[in-house]
Amino acid sequence: MCGGSDPIVSMRHFPRRHLVVSLTASGRAHEFAFCDADGGEESAGEWSAMSLEALVTEMKRKLEETTSDEDKVLGWGLLWLLADTFGLLSLHESMLHKDASMFGVEGKDAVLDFKSKFLGGGSKDNPNYTIDTVHEIDVTNRVIVADFKCLIEGYEGRGTDIPKFDPDMKIFRVDALRHSVSYFKG
């Protein structure tokens, strides 16, 4: 995926240019072209036209094969963000630790119930979030830090998501910081 001796430490999405730019630990930048499912960008790879299910399956397969800790943290982190973005509850279920906690909710079943109520309306055509930047990939502590824009009606606004993994790459905690005051309804 990305690791090796010069791992990716940050990523930025430029949707108008159909481009993702990654920055490695040594300061080198890499550009990745992509397209929407309608095939709008000729230079994009075959993965861009995949269904979400096929993309998740392919990413999981590659993550099971990799020995790079950098790849594992970034890859599983991107899968978690993908699950939130499109409301992929079966992916959430497969990634959660039994004692997971987030947003005041404790335990896998309670988190799944919360996720199904809050994110259940998401789909490829109606995403819950856009995530344009992964600011940090903390391999030692198995944490990623990503900006998001919430698109859920009544909860619109920006924030920062911080998923944390256990040694088996299961989500055991997620923290989020909402940047917008409008989220807090009083």
JSON list of C-alpha atoms in Angstrom, two decimals:
[
{"chain": "A", "resi": 1, "resn": "MET", "atom": "CA", "xyz": [0.00, 0.00, 0.00]},
{"chain": "A", "resi": 2, "resn": "CYS", "atom": "CA", "xyz": [2.25, 2.82, 1.15]},
{"chain": "A", "resi": 3, "resn": "GLY", "atom": "CA", "xyz": [4.82, 1.86, 3.76]},
{"chain": "A", "resi": 4, "resn": "GLY", "atom": "CA", "xyz": [8.37, 0.77, 3.43]},
{"chain": "A", "resi": 5, "resn": "SER", "atom": "CA", "xyz": [11.24, 2.91, 4.63]},
{"chain": "A", "resi": 6, "resn": "ASP", "atom": "CA", "xyz": [9.44, 6.18, 3.78]},
{"chain": "A", "resi": 7, "resn": "PRO", "atom": "CA", "xyz": [5.88, 5.85, 5.14]},
{"chain": "A", "resi": 8, "resn": "ILE", "atom": "CA", "xyz": [2.99, 8.19, 4.37]},
{"chain": "A", "resi": 9, "resn": "VAL", "atom": "CA", "xyz": [2.40, 10.57, 7.28]},
{"chain": "A", "resi": 10, "resn": "SER", "atom": "CA", "xyz": [-0.30, 12.83, 5.84]},
{"chain": "A", "resi": 11, "resn": "MET", "atom": "CA", "xyz": [-2.83, 12.87, 2.99]},
{"chain": "A", "resi": 12, "resn": "ARG", "atom": "CA", "xyz": [-4.90, 15.63, 1.39]},
{"chain": "A", "resi": 13, "resn": "HIS", "atom": "CA", "xyz": [-7.82, 15.27, -1.02]},
{"chain": "A", "resi": 14, "resn": "PHE", "atom": "CA", "xyz": [-8.38, 17.82, -3.80]},
{"chain": "A", "resi": 15, "resn": "PRO", "atom": "CA", "xyz": [-11.79, 16.81, -5.23]},
{"chain": "A", "resi": 16, "resn": "ARG", "atom": "CA", "xyz": [-11.95, 19.44, -7.98]},
{"chain": "A", "resi": 17, "resn": "ARG", "atom": "CA", "xyz": [-8.68, 18.16, -9.40]},
{"chain": "A", "resi": 18, "resn": "HIS", "atom": "CA", "xyz": [-9.50, 14.46, -8.86]},
{"chain": "A", "resi": 19, "resn": "LEU", "atom": "CA", "xyz": [-6.30, 14.16, -6.87]},
{"chain": "A", "resi": 20, "resn": "VAL", "atom": "CA", "xyz": [-5.00, 12.85, -3.56]},
{"chain": "A", "resi": 21, "resn": "VAL", "atom": "CA", "xyz": [-1.57, 14.07, -2.45]},
{"chain": "A", "resi": 22, "resn": "SER", "atom": "CA", "xyz": [0.34, 12.16, 0.22]},
{"chain": "A", "resi": 23, "resn": "LEU", "atom": "CA", "xyz": [3.36, 13.37, 2.16]},
{"chain": "A", "resi": 24, "resn": "THR", "atom": "CA", "xyz": [5.96, 10.86, 3.36]},
{"chain": "A", "resi": 25, "resn": "ALA", "atom": "CA", "xyz": [8.14, 10.96, 6.46]},
{"chain": "A", "resi": 26, "resn": "SER", "atom": "CA", "xyz": [11.09, 12.19, 4.39]},
{"chain": "A", "resi": 27, "resn": "GLY", "atom": "CA", "xyz": [9.03, 15.09, 3.02]},
{"chain": "A", "resi": 28, "resn": "ARG", "atom": "CA", "xyz": [8.43, 13.63, -0.46]},
{"chain": "A", "resi": 29, "resn": "ALA", "atom": "CA", "xyz": [4.98, 14.20, -1.99]},
{"chain": "A", "resi": 30, "resn": "HIS", "atom": "CA", "xyz": [3.13, 11.65, -4.09]},
{"chain": "A", "resi": 31, "resn": "GLU", "atom": "CA", "xyz": [0.08, 12.38, -6.25]},
{"chain": "A", "resi": 32, "resn": "PHE", "atom": "CA", "xyz": [-2.68, 9.84, -6.96]},
{"chain": "A", "resi": 33, "resn": "ALA", "atom": "CA", "xyz": [-5.29, 10.54, -9.64]},
{"chain": "A", "resi": 34, "resn": "PHE", "atom": "CA", "xyz": [-8.79, 9.17, -9.16]},
{"chain": "A", "resi": 35, "resn": "CYS", "atom": "CA", "xyz": [-12.23, 9.51, -10.62]},
{"chain": "A", "resi": 36, "resn": "ASP", "atom": "CA", "xyz": [-15.84, 9.26, -9.54]},
{"chain": "A", "resi": 37, "resn": "ALA", "atom": "CA", "xyz": [-17.74, 6.05, -10.26]},
{"chain": "A", "resi": 38, "resn": "ASP", "atom": "CA", "xyz": [-18.95, 7.51, -13.56]},
{"chain": "A", "resi": 39, "resn": "GLY", "atom": "CA", "xyz": [-15.38, 7.32, -14.88]},
{"chain": "A", "resi": 40, "resn": "GLY", "atom": "CA", "xyz": [-14.82, 11.06, -15.29]},
{"chain": "A", "resi": 41, "resn": "GLU", "atom": "CA", "xyz": [-11.01, 10.92, -15.21]},
{"chain": "A", "resi": 42, "resn": "GLU", "atom": "CA", "xyz": [-9.17, 8.80, -17.77]},
{"chain": "A", "resi": 43, "resn": "SER", "atom": "CA", "xyz": [-5.90, 8.53, -15.84]},
{"chain": "A", "resi": 44, "resn": "ALA", "atom": "CA", "xyz": [-7.50, 7.03, -12.76]},
{"chain": "A", "resi": 45, "resn": "GLY", "atom": "CA", "xyz": [-6.92, 3.45, -11.74]},
{"chain": "A", "resi": 46, "resn": "GLU", "atom": "CA", "xyz": [-9.34, 0.58, -12.01]},
{"chain": "A", "resi": 47, "resn": "TRP", "atom": "CA", "xyz": [-10.19, 0.78, -8.27]},
{"chain": "A", "resi": 48, "resn": "SER", "atom": "CA", "xyz": [-12.16, 4.00, -8.69]},
{"chain": "A", "resi": 49, "resn": "ALA", "atom": "CA", "xyz": [-14.97, 2.25, -10.54]},
{"chain": "A", "resi": 50, "resn": "MET", "atom": "CA", "xyz": [-15.30, -0.51, -7.91]},
{"chain": "A", "resi": 51, "resn": "SER", "atom": "CA", "xyz": [-18.40, -0.86, -5.80]},
{"chain": "A", "resi": 52, "resn": "LEU", "atom": "CA", "xyz": [-17.92, 0.02, -2.14]},
{"chain": "A", "resi": 53, "resn": "GLU", "atom": "CA", "xyz": [-18.22, -3.65, -1.22]},
{"chain": "A", "resi": 54, "resn": "ALA", "atom": "CA", "xyz": [-15.52, -4.65, -3.72]},
{"chain": "A", "resi": 55, "resn": "LEU", "atom": "CA", "xyz": [-13.27, -1.81, -2.53]},
{"chain": "A", "resi": 56, "resn": "VAL", "atom": "CA", "xyz": [-13.63, -2.88, 1.12]},
{"chain": "A", "resi": 57, "resn": "THR", "atom": "CA", "xyz": [-12.92, -6.52, 0.22]},
{"chain": "A", "resi": 58, "resn": "GLU", "atom": "CA", "xyz": [-9.82, -5.58, -1.78]},
{"chain": "A", "resi": 59, "resn": "MET", "atom": "CA", "xyz": [-8.49, -3.26, 0.93]},
{"chain": "A", "resi": 60, "resn": "LYS", "atom": "CA", "xyz": [-9.02, -5.90, 3.63]},
{"chain": "A", "resi": 61, "resn": "ARG", "atom": "CA", "xyz": [-7.23, -8.51, 1.51]},
{"chain": "A", "resi": 62, "resn": "LYS", "atom": "CA", "xyz": [-4.23, -6.25, 1.01]},
{"chain": "A", "resi": 63, "resn": "LEU", "atom": "CA", "xyz": [-4.16, -5.31, 4.70]},
{"chain": "A", "resi": 64, "resn": "GLU", "atom": "CA", "xyz": [-4.13, -8.98, 5.71]},
{"chain": "A", "resi": 65, "resn": "GLU", "atom": "CA", "xyz": [-1.12, -9.51, 3.42]},
{"chain": "A", "resi": 66, "resn": "THR", "atom": "CA", "xyz": [0.98, -6.53, 4.49]},
{"chain": "A", "resi": 67, "resn": "THR", "atom": "CA", "xyz": [3.69, -6.67, 7.13]},
{"chain": "A", "resi": 68, "resn": "SER", "atom": "CA", "xyz": [4.11, -2.88, 7.25]},
{"chain": "A", "resi": 69, "resn": "ASP", "atom": "CA", "xyz": [2.81, -1.26, 10.44]},
{"chain": "A", "resi": 70, "resn": "GLU", "atom": "CA", "xyz": [2.45, 2.03, 8.55]},
{"chain": "A", "resi": 71, "resn": "ASP", "atom": "CA", "xyz": [0.25, 0.38, 5.94]},
{"chain": "A", "resi": 72, "resn": "LYS", "atom": "CA", "xyz": [-1.86, -1.29, 8.62]},
{"chain": "A", "resi": 73, "resn": "VAL", "atom": "CA", "xyz": [-2.57, 1.88, 10.59]},
{"chain": "A", "resi": 74, "resn": "LEU", "atom": "CA", "xyz": [-3.30, 3.98, 7.51]},
{"chain": "A", "resi": 75, "resn": "GLY", "atom": "CA", "xyz": [-5.25, 1.24, 5.72]},
{"chain": "A", "resi": 76, "resn": "TRP", "atom": "CA", "xyz": [-7.47, 0.25, 8.64]},
{"chain": "A", "resi": 77, "resn": "GLY", "atom": "CA", "xyz": [-7.92, 3.93, 9.48]},
{"chain": "A", "resi": 78, "resn": "LEU", "atom": "CA", "xyz": [-9.09, 4.67, 5.94]},
{"chain": "A", "resi": 79, "resn": "LEU", "atom": "CA", "xyz": [-11.49, 1.72, 6.11]},
{"chain": "A", "resi": 80, "resn": "TRP", "atom": "CA", "xyz": [-12.97, 3.05, 9.36]},
{"chain": "A", "resi": 81, "resn": "LEU", "atom": "CA", "xyz": [-13.43, 6.49, 7.81]},
{"chain": "A", "resi": 82, "resn": "LEU", "atom": "CA", "xyz": [-15.00, 4.86, 4.75]},
{"chain": "A", "resi": 83, "resn": "ALA", "atom": "CA", "xyz": [-17.47, 3.00, 7.00]},
{"chain": "A", "resi": 84, "resn": "ASP", "atom": "CA", "xyz": [-18.49, 6.27, 8.68]},
{"chain": "A", "resi": 85, "resn": "THR", "atom": "CA", "xyz": [-18.70, 8.16, 5.40]},
{"chain": "A", "resi": 86, "resn": "PHE", "atom": "CA", "xyz": [-21.08, 5.72, 3.75]},
{"chain": "A", "resi": 87, "resn": "GLY", "atom": "CA", "xyz": [-22.79, 4.12, 6.78]},
{"chain": "A", "resi": 88, "resn": "LEU", "atom": "CA", "xyz": [-21.25, 0.67, 6.21]},
{"chain": "A", "resi": 89, "resn": "LEU", "atom": "CA", "xyz": [-22.46, -0.87, 9.48]},
{"chain": "A", "resi": 90, "resn": "SER", "atom": "CA", "xyz": [-21.21, -4.40, 8.69]},
{"chain": "A", "resi": 91, "resn": "LEU", "atom": "CA", "xyz": [-17.72, -2.94, 8.27]},
{"chain": "A", "resi": 92, "resn": "HIS", "atom": "CA", "xyz": [-18.08, -1.09, 11.59]},
{"chain": "A", "resi": 93, "resn": "GLU", "atom": "CA", "xyz": [-19.09, -4.36, 13.24]},
{"chain": "A", "resi": 94, "resn": "SER", "atom": "CA", "xyz": [-16.09, -6.24, 11.85]},
{"chain": "A", "resi": 95, "resn": "MET", "atom": "CA", "xyz": [-13.66, -3.52, 12.99]},
{"chain": "A", "resi": 96, "resn": "LEU", "atom": "CA", "xyz": [-14.90, -2.83, 16.52]},
{"chain": "A", "resi": 97, "resn": "HIS", "atom": "CA", "xyz": [-13.25, -4.14, 19.68]},
{"chain": "A", "resi": 98, "resn": "LYS", "atom": "CA", "xyz": [-15.75, -5.72, 22.10]},
{"chain": "A", "resi": 99, "resn": "ASP", "atom": "CA", "xyz": [-15.03, -2.96, 24.67]},
{"chain": "A", "resi": 100, "resn": "ALA", "atom": "CA", "xyz": [-15.06, -0.06, 22.18]},
{"chain": "A", "resi": 101, "resn": "SER", "atom": "CA", "xyz": [-16.04, 3.39, 23.39]},
{"chain": "A", "resi": 102, "resn": "MET", "atom": "CA", "xyz": [-16.88, 6.62, 21.62]},
{"chain": "A", "resi": 103, "resn": "PHE", "atom": "CA", "xyz": [-18.96, 9.72, 22.26]},
{"chain": "A", "resi": 104, "resn": "GLY", "atom": "CA", "xyz": [-20.09, 8.50, 25.69]},
{"chain": "A", "resi": 105, "resn": "VAL", "atom": "CA", "xyz": [-21.20, 5.09, 24.38]},
{"chain": "A", "resi": 106, "resn": "GLU", "atom": "CA", "xyz": [-19.50, 1.98, 25.81]},
{"chain": "A", "resi": 107, "resn": "GLY", "atom": "CA", "xyz": [-19.27, -1.54, 24.34]},
{"chain": "A", "resi": 108, "resn": "LYS", "atom": "CA", "xyz": [-19.48, -2.93, 20.83]},
{"chain": "A", "resi": 109, "resn": "ASP", "atom": "CA", "xyz": [-23.27, -3.50, 20.78]},
{"chain": "A", "resi": 110, "resn": "ALA", "atom": "CA", "xyz": [-24.02, -0.02, 22.13]},
{"chain": "A", "resi": 111, "resn": "VAL", "atom": "CA", "xyz": [-21.62, 1.59, 19.65]},
{"chain": "A", "resi": 112, "resn": "LEU", "atom": "CA", "xyz": [-23.21, -0.32, 16.76]},
{"chain": "A", "resi": 113, "resn": "ASP", "atom": "CA", "xyz": [-26.67, 0.78, 17.91]},
{"chain": "A", "resi": 114, "resn": "PHE", "atom": "CA", "xyz": [-25.45, 4.40, 18.08]},
{"chain": "A", "resi": 115, "resn": "LYS", "atom": "CA", "xyz": [-23.82, 4.14, 14.65]},
{"chain": "A", "resi": 116, "resn": "SER", "atom": "CA", "xyz": [-26.94, 2.61, 13.07]},
{"chain": "A", "resi": 117, "resn": "LYS", "atom": "CA", "xyz": [-29.13, 5.45, 14.35]},
{"chain": "A", "resi": 118, "resn": "PHE", "atom": "CA", "xyz": [-26.69, 8.23, 13.49]},
{"chain": "A", "resi": 119, "resn": "LEU", "atom": "CA", "xyz": [-25.05, 6.99, 10.29]},
{"chain": "A", "resi": 120, "resn": "GLY", "atom": "CA", "xyz": [-27.63, 4.55, 8.92]},
{"chain": "A", "resi": 121, "resn": "GLY", "atom": "CA", "xyz": [-28.85, 6.98, 6.24]},
{"chain": "A", "resi": 122, "resn": "GLY", "atom": "CA", "xyz": [-25.47, 7.19, 4.52]},
{"chain": "A", "resi": 123, "resn": "SER", "atom": "CA", "xyz": [-24.91, 5.74, 1.08]},
{"chain": "A", "resi": 124, "resn": "LYS", "atom": "CA", "xyz": [-22.69, 6.15, -1.97]},
{"chain": "A", "resi": 125, "resn": "ASP", "atom": "CA", "xyz": [-25.14, 8.76, -3.32]},
{"chain": "A", "resi": 126, "resn": "ASN", "atom": "CA", "xyz": [-25.78, 10.38, 0.06]},
{"chain": "A", "resi": 127, "resn": "PRO", "atom": "CA", "xyz": [-22.59, 10.26, 2.17]},
{"chain": "A", "resi": 128, "resn": "ASN", "atom": "CA", "xyz": [-22.56, 11.17, 5.85]},
{"chain": "A", "resi": 129, "resn": "TYR", "atom": "CA", "xyz": [-19.18, 12.91, 5.65]},
{"chain": "A", "resi": 130, "resn": "THR", "atom": "CA", "xyz": [-16.46, 14.14, 3.39]},
{"chain": "A", "resi": 131, "resn": "ILE", "atom": "CA", "xyz": [-12.94, 13.56, 4.66]},
{"chain": "A", "resi": 132, "resn": "ASP", "atom": "CA", "xyz": [-10.36, 15.63, 2.86]},
{"chain": "A", "resi": 133, "resn": "THR", "atom": "CA", "xyz": [-7.27, 15.34, 5.04]},
{"chain": "A", "resi": 134, "resn": "VAL", "atom": "CA", "xyz": [-5.47, 12.73, 7.13]},
{"chain": "A", "resi": 135, "resn": "HIS", "atom": "CA", "xyz": [-3.21, 14.95, 9.22]},
{"chain": "A", "resi": 136, "resn": "GLU", "atom": "CA", "xyz": [-1.30, 12.35, 11.13]},
{"chain": "A", "resi": 137, "resn": "ILE", "atom": "CA", "xyz": [-0.61, 8.64, 11.15]},
{"chain": "A", "resi": 138, "resn": "ASP", "atom": "CA", "xyz": [0.78, 7.73, 14.58]},
{"chain": "A", "resi": 139, "resn": "VAL", "atom": "CA", "xyz": [2.06, 4.19, 14.03]},
{"chain": "A", "resi": 140, "resn": "THR", "atom": "CA", "xyz": [3.45, 3.71, 17.55]},
{"chain": "A", "resi": 141, "resn": "ASN", "atom": "CA", "xyz": [0.09, 4.41, 19.18]},
{"chain": "A", "resi": 142, "resn": "ARG", "atom": "CA", "xyz": [-2.04, 3.09, 16.26]},
{"chain": "A", "resi": 143, "resn": "VAL", "atom": "CA", "xyz": [-3.92, 6.38, 15.79]},
{"chain": "A", "resi": 144, "resn": "ILE", "atom": "CA", "xyz": [-4.91, 8.47, 12.80]},
{"chain": "A", "resi": 145, "resn": "VAL", "atom": "CA", "xyz": [-6.11, 12.09, 12.87]},
{"chain": "A", "resi": 146, "resn": "ALA", "atom": "CA", "xyz": [-8.46, 13.17, 10.06]},
{"chain": "A", "resi": 147, "resn": "ASP", "atom": "CA", "xyz": [-10.55, 16.25, 9.30]},
{"chain": "A", "resi": 148, "resn": "PHE", "atom": "CA", "xyz": [-14.17, 15.76, 8.32]},
{"chain": "A", "resi": 149, "resn": "LYS", "atom": "CA", "xyz": [-17.15, 17.73, 7.11]},
{"chain": "A", "resi": 150, "resn": "CYS", "atom": "CA", "xyz": [-20.41, 16.31, 8.43]},
{"chain": "A", "resi": 151, "resn": "LEU", "atom": "CA", "xyz": [-23.22, 16.31, 5.86]},
{"chain": "A", "resi": 152, "resn": "ILE", "atom": "CA", "xyz": [-25.91, 14.77, 8.09]},
{"chain": "A", "resi": 153, "resn": "GLU", "atom": "CA", "xyz": [-28.94, 17.07, 8.23]},
{"chain": "A", "resi": 154, "resn": "GLY", "atom": "CA", "xyz": [-29.05, 18.93, 11.53]},
{"chain": "A", "resi": 155, "resn": "TYR", "atom": "CA", "xyz": [-25.42, 18.07, 12.33]},
{"chain": "A", "resi": 156, "resn": "GLU", "atom": "CA", "xyz": [-23.62, 19.84, 9.49]},
{"chain": "A", "resi": 157, "resn": "GLY", "atom": "CA", "xyz": [-20.18, 21.23, 10.23]},
{"chain": "A", "resi": 158, "resn": "ARG", "atom": "CA", "xyz": [-16.48, 20.47, 10.40]},
{"chain": "A", "resi": 159, "resn": "GLY", "atom": "CA", "xyz": [-14.45, 18.53, 12.90]},
{"chain": "A", "resi": 160, "resn": "THR", "atom": "CA", "xyz": [-11.51, 16.24, 13.58]},
{"chain": "A", "resi": 161, "resn": "ASP", "atom": "CA", "xyz": [-11.87, 12.47, 14.04]},
{"chain": "A", "resi": 162, "resn": "ILE", "atom": "CA", "xyz": [-9.33, 10.43, 16.00]},
{"chain": "A", "resi": 163, "resn": "PRO", "atom": "CA", "xyz": [-9.79, 6.64, 15.70]},
{"chain": "A", "resi": 164, "resn": "LYS", "atom": "CA", "xyz": [-7.54, 4.50, 17.94]},
{"chain": "A", "resi": 165, "resn": "PHE", "atom": "CA", "xyz": [-6.74, 0.84, 17.36]},
{"chain": "A", "resi": 166, "resn": "ASP", "atom": "CA", "xyz": [-5.72, -2.00, 19.66]},
{"chain": "A", "resi": 167, "resn": "PRO", "atom": "CA", "xyz": [-2.73, -4.24, 18.74]},
{"chain": "A", "resi": 168, "resn": "ASP", "atom": "CA", "xyz": [-5.07, -6.45, 16.64]},
{"chain": "A", "resi": 169, "resn": "MET", "atom": "CA", "xyz": [-6.18, -3.36, 14.66]},
{"chain": "A", "resi": 170, "resn": "LYS", "atom": "CA", "xyz": [-9.68, -3.30, 16.18]},
{"chain": "A", "resi": 171, "resn": "ILE", "atom": "CA", "xyz": [-11.14, 0.11, 17.02]},
{"chain": "A", "resi": 172, "resn": "PHE", "atom": "CA", "xyz": [-11.23, 0.52, 20.79]},
{"chain": "A", "resi": 173, "resn": "ARG", "atom": "CA", "xyz": [-11.81, 4.26, 21.03]},
{"chain": "A", "resi": 174, "resn": "VAL", "atom": "CA", "xyz": [-12.78, 7.16, 18.80]},
{"chain": "A", "resi": 175, "resn": "ASP", "atom": "CA", "xyz": [-12.58, 10.77, 19.86]},
{"chain": "A", "resi": 176, "resn": "ALA", "atom": "CA", "xyz": [-13.89, 13.67, 17.82]},
{"chain": "A", "resi": 177, "resn": "LEU", "atom": "CA", "xyz": [-13.60, 17.40, 18.11]},
{"chain": "A", "resi": 178, "resn": "ARG", "atom": "CA", "xyz": [-16.37, 19.42, 16.49]},
{"chain": "A", "resi": 179, "resn": "HIS", "atom": "CA", "xyz": [-15.15, 22.76, 15.19]},
{"chain": "A", "resi": 180, "resn": "SER", "atom": "CA", "xyz": [-18.62, 24.23, 14.61]},
{"chain": "A", "resi": 181, "resn": "VAL", "atom": "CA", "xyz": [-20.76, 25.67, 17.34]},
{"chain": "A", "resi": 182, "resn": "SER", "atom": "CA", "xyz": [-23.96, 24.89, 15.38]},
{"chain": "A", "resi": 183, "resn": "TYR", "atom": "CA", "xyz": [-23.57, 21.19, 16.25]},
{"chain": "A", "resi": 184, "resn": "PHE", "atom": "CA", "xyz": [-24.38, 21.91, 19.88]},
{"chain": "A", "resi": 185, "resn": "LYS", "atom": "CA", "xyz": [-28.12, 22.43, 19.97]},
{"chain": "A", "resi": 186, "resn": "GLY", "atom": "CA", "xyz": [-28.27, 23.48, 23.60]}
]
